[in-house]
Coordinates of C-alpha atoms in Angstrom, one line a residue:
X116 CA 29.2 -2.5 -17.9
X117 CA 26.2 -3.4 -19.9
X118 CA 22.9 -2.3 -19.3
X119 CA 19.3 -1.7 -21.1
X120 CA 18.4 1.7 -21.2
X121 CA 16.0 4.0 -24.0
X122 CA 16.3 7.1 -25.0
X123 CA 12.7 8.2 -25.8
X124 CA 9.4 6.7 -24.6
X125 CA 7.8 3.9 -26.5
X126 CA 7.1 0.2 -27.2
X127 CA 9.3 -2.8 -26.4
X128 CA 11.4 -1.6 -29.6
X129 CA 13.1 1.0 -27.8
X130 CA 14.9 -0.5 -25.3
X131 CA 18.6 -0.8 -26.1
X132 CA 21.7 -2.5 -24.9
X133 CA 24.3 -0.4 -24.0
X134 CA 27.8 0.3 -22.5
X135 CA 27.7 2.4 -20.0
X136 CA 29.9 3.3 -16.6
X137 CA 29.6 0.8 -13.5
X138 CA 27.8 3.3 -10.4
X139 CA 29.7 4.3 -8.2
X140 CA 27.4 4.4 -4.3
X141 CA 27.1 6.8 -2.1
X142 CA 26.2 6.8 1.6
X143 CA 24.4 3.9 2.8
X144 CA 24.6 1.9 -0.3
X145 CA 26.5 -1.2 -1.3
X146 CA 27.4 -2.1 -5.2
X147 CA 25.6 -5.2 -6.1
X148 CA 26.4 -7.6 -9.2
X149 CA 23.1 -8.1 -10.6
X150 CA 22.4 -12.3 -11.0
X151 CA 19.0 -11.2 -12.4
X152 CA 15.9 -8.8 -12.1
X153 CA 12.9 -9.1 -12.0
X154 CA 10.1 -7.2 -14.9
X155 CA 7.4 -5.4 -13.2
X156 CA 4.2 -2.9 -14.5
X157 CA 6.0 0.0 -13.7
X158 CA 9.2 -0.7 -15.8
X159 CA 6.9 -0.6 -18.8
X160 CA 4.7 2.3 -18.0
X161 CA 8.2 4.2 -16.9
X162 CA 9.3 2.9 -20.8
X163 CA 6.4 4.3 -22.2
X164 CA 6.5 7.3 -20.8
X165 CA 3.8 7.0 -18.3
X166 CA 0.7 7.7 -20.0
X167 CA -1.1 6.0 -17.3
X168 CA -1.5 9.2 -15.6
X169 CA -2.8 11.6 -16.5
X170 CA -1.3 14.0 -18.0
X171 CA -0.7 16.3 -15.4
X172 CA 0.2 14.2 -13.0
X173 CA 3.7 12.6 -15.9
X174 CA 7.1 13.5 -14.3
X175 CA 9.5 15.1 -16.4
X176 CA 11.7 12.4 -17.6
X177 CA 15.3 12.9 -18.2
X178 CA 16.4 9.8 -21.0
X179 CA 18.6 7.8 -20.9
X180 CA 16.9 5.5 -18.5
X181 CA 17.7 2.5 -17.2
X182 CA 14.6 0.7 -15.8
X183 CA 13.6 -1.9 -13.1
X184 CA 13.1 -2.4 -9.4
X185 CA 13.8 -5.5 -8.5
X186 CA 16.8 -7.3 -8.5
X187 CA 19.0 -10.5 -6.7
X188 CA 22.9 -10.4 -6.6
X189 CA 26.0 -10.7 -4.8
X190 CA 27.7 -7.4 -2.7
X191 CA 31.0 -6.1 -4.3
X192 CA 31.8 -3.4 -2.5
X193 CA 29.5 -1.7 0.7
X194 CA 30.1 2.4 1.9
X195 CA 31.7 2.9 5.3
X196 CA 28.5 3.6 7.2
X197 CA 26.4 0.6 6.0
X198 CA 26.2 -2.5 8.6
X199 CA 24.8 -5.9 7.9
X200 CA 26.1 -6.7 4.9
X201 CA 29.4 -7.6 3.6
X202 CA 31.0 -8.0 0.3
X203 CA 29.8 -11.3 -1.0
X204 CA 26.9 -11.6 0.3
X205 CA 23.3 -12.5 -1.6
X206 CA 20.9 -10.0 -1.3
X207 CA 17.5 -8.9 -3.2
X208 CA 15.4 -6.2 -2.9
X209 CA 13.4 -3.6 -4.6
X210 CA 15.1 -0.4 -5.1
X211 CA 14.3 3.1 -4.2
X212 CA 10.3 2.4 -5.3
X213 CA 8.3 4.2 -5.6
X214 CA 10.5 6.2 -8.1
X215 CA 12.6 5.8 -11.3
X216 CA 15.7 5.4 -10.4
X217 CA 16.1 1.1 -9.5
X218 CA 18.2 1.5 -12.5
X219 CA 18.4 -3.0 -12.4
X220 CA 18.1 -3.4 -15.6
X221 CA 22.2 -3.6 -15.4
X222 CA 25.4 -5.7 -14.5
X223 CA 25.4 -3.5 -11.5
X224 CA 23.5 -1.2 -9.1
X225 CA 24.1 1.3 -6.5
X226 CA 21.3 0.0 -4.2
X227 CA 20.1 1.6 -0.8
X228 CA 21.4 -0.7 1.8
X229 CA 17.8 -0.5 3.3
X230 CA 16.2 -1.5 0.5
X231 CA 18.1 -4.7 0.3
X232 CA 17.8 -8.2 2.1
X233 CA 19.8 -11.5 2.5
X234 CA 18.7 -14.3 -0.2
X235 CA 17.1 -16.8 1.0
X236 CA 19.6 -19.8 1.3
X237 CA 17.1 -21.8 -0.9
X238 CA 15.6 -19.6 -3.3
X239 CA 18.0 -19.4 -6.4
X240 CA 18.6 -15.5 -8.3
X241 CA 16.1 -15.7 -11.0
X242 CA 13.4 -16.3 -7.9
X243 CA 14.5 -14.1 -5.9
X244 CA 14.6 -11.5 -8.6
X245 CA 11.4 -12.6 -8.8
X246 CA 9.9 -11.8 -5.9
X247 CA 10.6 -8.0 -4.0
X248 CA 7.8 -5.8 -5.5
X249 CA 5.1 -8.5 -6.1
X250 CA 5.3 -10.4 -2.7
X251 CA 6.0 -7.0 -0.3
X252 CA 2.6 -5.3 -2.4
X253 CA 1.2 -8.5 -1.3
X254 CA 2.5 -8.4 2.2
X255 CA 1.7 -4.5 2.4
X256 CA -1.8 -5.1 2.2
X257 CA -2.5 -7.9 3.9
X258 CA 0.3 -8.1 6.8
X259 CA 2.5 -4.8 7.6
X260 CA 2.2 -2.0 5.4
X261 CA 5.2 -0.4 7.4
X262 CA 4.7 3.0 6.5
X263 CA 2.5 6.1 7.4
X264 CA 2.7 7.1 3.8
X265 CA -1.6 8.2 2.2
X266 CA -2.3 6.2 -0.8
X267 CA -1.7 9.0 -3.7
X268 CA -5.1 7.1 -5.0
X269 CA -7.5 7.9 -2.0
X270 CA -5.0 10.2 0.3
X271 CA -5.4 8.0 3.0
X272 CA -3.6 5.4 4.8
X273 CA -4.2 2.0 4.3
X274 CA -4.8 -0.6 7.2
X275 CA -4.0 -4.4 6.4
X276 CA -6.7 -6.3 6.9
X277 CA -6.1 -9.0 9.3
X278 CA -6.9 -12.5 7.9
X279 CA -7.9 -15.0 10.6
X280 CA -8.8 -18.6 9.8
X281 CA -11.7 -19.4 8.8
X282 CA -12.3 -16.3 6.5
X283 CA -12.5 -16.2 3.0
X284 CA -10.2 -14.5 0.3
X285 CA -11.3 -14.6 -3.2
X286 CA -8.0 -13.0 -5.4
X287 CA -8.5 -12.1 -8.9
X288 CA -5.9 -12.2 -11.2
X289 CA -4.5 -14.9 -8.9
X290 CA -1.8 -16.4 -11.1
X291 CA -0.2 -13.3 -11.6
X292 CA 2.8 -11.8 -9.9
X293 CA 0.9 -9.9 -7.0
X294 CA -2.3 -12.9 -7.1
X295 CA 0.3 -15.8 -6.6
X296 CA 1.9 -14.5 -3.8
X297 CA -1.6 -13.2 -2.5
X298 CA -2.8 -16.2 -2.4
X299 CA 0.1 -17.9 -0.5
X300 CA 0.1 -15.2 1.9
X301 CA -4.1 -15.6 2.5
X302 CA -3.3 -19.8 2.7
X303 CA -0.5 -19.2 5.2
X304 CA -2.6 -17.1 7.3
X305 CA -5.2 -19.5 7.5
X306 CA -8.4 -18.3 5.1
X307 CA -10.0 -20.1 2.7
X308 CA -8.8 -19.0 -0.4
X309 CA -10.8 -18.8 -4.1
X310 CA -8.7 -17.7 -6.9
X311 CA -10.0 -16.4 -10.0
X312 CA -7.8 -16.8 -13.5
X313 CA -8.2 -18.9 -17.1
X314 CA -8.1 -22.9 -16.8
X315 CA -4.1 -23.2 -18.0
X316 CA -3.6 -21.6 -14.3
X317 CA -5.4 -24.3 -12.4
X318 CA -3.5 -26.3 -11.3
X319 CA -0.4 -24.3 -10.4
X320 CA -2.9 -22.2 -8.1
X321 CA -4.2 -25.4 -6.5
X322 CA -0.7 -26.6 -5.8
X323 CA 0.1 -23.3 -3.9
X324 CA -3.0 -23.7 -2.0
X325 CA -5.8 -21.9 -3.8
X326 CA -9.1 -24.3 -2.0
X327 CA -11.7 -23.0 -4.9
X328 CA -10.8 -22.1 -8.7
X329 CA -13.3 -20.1 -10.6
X330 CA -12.6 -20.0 -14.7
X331 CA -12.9 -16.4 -15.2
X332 CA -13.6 -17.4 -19.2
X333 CA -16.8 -20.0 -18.4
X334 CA -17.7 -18.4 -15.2
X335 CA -18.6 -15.1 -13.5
X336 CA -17.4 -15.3 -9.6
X337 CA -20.6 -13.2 -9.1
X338 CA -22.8 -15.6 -10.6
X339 CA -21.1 -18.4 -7.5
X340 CA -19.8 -16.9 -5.0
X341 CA -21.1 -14.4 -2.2
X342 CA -20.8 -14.3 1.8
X343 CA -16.8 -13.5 1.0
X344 CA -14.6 -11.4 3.4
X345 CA -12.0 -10.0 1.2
X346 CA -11.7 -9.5 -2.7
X347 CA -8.1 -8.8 -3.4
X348 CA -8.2 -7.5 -7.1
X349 CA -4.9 -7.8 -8.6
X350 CA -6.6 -6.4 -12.2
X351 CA -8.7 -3.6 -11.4
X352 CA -9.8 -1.5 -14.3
X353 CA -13.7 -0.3 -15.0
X354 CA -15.3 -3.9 -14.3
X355 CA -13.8 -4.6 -11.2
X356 CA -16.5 -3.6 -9.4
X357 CA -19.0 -6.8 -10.9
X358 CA -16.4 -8.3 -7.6
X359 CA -18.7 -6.1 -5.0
X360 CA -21.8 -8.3 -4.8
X361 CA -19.3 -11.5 -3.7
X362 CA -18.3 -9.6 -0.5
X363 CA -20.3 -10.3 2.7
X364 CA -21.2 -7.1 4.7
X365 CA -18.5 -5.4 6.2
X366 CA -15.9 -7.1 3.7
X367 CA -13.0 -5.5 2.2
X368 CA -12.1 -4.8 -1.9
X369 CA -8.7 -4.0 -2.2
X370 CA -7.9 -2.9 -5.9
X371 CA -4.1 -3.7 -7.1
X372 CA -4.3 -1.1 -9.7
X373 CA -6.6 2.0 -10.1
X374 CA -10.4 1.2 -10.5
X375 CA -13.1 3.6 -9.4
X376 CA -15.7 2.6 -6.8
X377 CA -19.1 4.5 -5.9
X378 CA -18.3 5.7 -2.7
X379 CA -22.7 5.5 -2.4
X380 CA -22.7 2.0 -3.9
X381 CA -20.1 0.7 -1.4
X382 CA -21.3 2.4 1.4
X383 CA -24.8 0.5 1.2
X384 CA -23.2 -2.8 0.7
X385 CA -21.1 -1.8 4.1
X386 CA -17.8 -2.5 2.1
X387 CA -14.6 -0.7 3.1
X388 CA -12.2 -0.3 -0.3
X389 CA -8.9 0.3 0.2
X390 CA -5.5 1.0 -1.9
X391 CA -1.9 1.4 -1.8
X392 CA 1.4 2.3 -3.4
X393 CA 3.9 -0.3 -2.6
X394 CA 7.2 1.4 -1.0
X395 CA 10.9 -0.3 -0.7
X396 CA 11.5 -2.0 2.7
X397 CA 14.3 -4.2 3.3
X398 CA 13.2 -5.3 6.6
X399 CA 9.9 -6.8 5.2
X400 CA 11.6 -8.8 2.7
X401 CA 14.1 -10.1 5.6
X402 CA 11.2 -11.4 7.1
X403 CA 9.5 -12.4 4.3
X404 CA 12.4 -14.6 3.2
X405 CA 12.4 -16.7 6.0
X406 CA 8.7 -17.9 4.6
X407 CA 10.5 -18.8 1.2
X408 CA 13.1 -20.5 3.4
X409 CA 10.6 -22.0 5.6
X410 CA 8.9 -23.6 2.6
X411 CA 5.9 -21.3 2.4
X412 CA 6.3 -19.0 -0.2
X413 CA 7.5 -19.6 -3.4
X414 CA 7.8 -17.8 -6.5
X415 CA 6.3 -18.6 -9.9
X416 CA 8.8 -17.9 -12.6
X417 CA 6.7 -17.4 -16.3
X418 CA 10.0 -17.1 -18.6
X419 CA 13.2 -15.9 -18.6
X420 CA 15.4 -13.8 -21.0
X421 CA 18.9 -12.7 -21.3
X422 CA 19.7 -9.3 -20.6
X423 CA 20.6 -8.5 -23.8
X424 CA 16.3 -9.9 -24.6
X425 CA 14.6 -7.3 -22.4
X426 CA 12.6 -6.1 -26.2
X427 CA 11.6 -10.0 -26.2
X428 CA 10.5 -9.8 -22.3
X429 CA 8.2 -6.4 -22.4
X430 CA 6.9 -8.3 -25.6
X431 CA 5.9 -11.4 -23.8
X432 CA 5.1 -9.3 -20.8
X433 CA 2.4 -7.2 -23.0
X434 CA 0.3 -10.4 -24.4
X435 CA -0.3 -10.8 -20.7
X436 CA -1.8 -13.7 -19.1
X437 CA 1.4 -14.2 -17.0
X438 CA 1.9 -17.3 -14.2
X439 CA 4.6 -15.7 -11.5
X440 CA 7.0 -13.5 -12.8
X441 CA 9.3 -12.8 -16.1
X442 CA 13.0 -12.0 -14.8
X443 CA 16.0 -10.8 -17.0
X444 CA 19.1 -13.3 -16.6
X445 CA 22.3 -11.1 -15.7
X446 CA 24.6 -12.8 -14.4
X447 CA 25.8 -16.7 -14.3

């Protein structure tokens, strides 16, 4: 079969198309087909060796590599002991995350039969590729985070925050993979939602429900907005806490990526910040689905690329300033 793999860290450049052998699965997997996958942060930080951590924290990597997470396909073949699916069927998921070994970046994947869910009847491949890691980080903070697992961040365990209507959300970063579905998930749940992104974004976040847009180019949220309940902060970075002063006493940040707080700062503004590592769950994502089937999620799809263009999808995916998702084509 054909796959992308690299055999040292680096840019875009290093990725390589490649024969190499179909998986075979072990215990309570099933071999998937791979229609398309989706391109996540973590499949470039894996490719570049991650030097987001530091240093002593970098796993040994053993190269080749194949990258990716997330994935949507059809079942060709399912081990003895696995129940509830059957050769043919659609699934997605997001495999065997946190860790490096999704291996999707390929005509076909050994996935963990837990890690997997039916497609949703009317969500297409290249969506549903879309979707696994974004939307279930998304749902992990804000709905079930369906483990007992501390945050490797903070070393403790995160508690969703329930969203009641009538409160309100402000996301920033909100047309990105995580923001989009954030904001869905906030709408859905009844809050008022603000989103935060550049102008070319507007409309797209309106039409999946964002009430409020703030131009993050023309305007500061902090200079408009205060009395919020919840900040989800799908950038993080050194400046993400200028997002404090919008949160009402007693409201939540919660910080998509790494940013440091003042633990004395937020603890005279009465603001809890929390974090998490999203983990696998195929249950969630069964669940989840029947909101895309219902009609209230859907997933934003930035570009697409051929397998054989995964140098042409890190590219895009590094000038940033995504809407939804970029997902690798497979698979006809």
């Amino acid at each position: 079969m054909k796959a992308i793999q690299f055999h040292e860290a680096g840019g875009p450049e290093v990725l390589q198309y490649d024969e190499v052998p179909v998986p075979e699965i072990g215990p309570g997997e099933v071999l998937v087909r791979v229609h398309a996958a989706g391109i996540n942060p973590p499949d470039w930080y894996l490719r570049e060796g991650m030097k987001v951590m530091p240093a002593e924290m970098r796993p040994a990597l053993k190269f080749p590599l194949i990258p990716g997470t997330d994935m949507s396909g059809v079942v060709q073949a399912v081990a003895p002991d696995v129940l509830g699916f059957a050769v043919g069927d659609e699934v997605f998921g997001m495999l065997r995350f946190p860790g490096f070994d999704g291996r999707t970046y390929a005509e076909y994947v050994a996935a963990p039969a837990s890690d997997l869910a039916h497609k949703p009847a009317g969500t297409d491949h290249v969506q549903a590729a879309g979707a696994p890691m974004a939307v279930l980080t998304a749902w992990q903070y804000l709905v079930d985070l369906g483990h007992n697992v501390p945050s490797p961040f903070t070393g403790l365990v995160h508690q969703p925050v329930p969203i009641t209507p009538g409160m309100t959300v402000l996301v920033n970063g909100a047309a990105g993979g995580v923001g989009h579905f954030a904001v869905q998930l906030a709408k859905w749940k009844g809050a008022h939602v603000i989103a935060v992104a550049s102008s070319r974004h507007e409309q797209f976040l309106r039409k999946l429900g964002a009430d409020e847009f703030i131009d993050y180019t023309t305007t500061q949220a902090a200079d408009v907005v205060s009395g919020v309940d919840l900040v989800i902060d799908t950038v993080g970075g050194p400046d993400s806490s200028r997002f404090l002063t919008v949160l009402k006493r007693g409201g939540t940040m919660l910080p998509v990526f790494f940013a440091q707080y003042d633990p004395e700062e937020t603890a005279r503004l009465g603001i809890t910040v929390s974090n998490i590592q999203v983990r696998s769950n195929g249950p969630q994502l069964a669940e989840i689905g029947r909101l895309f089937d219902e009609g209230k999620l859907q997933v934003g799809v930035d570009s697409t690329y051929p397998l054989p263009e995964a140098v042409s999808a890190h590219t895009r995916a590094a000038q940033g300033h995504i809407q939804g998702k970029i997902v690798l084509t497979v698979a006809s």
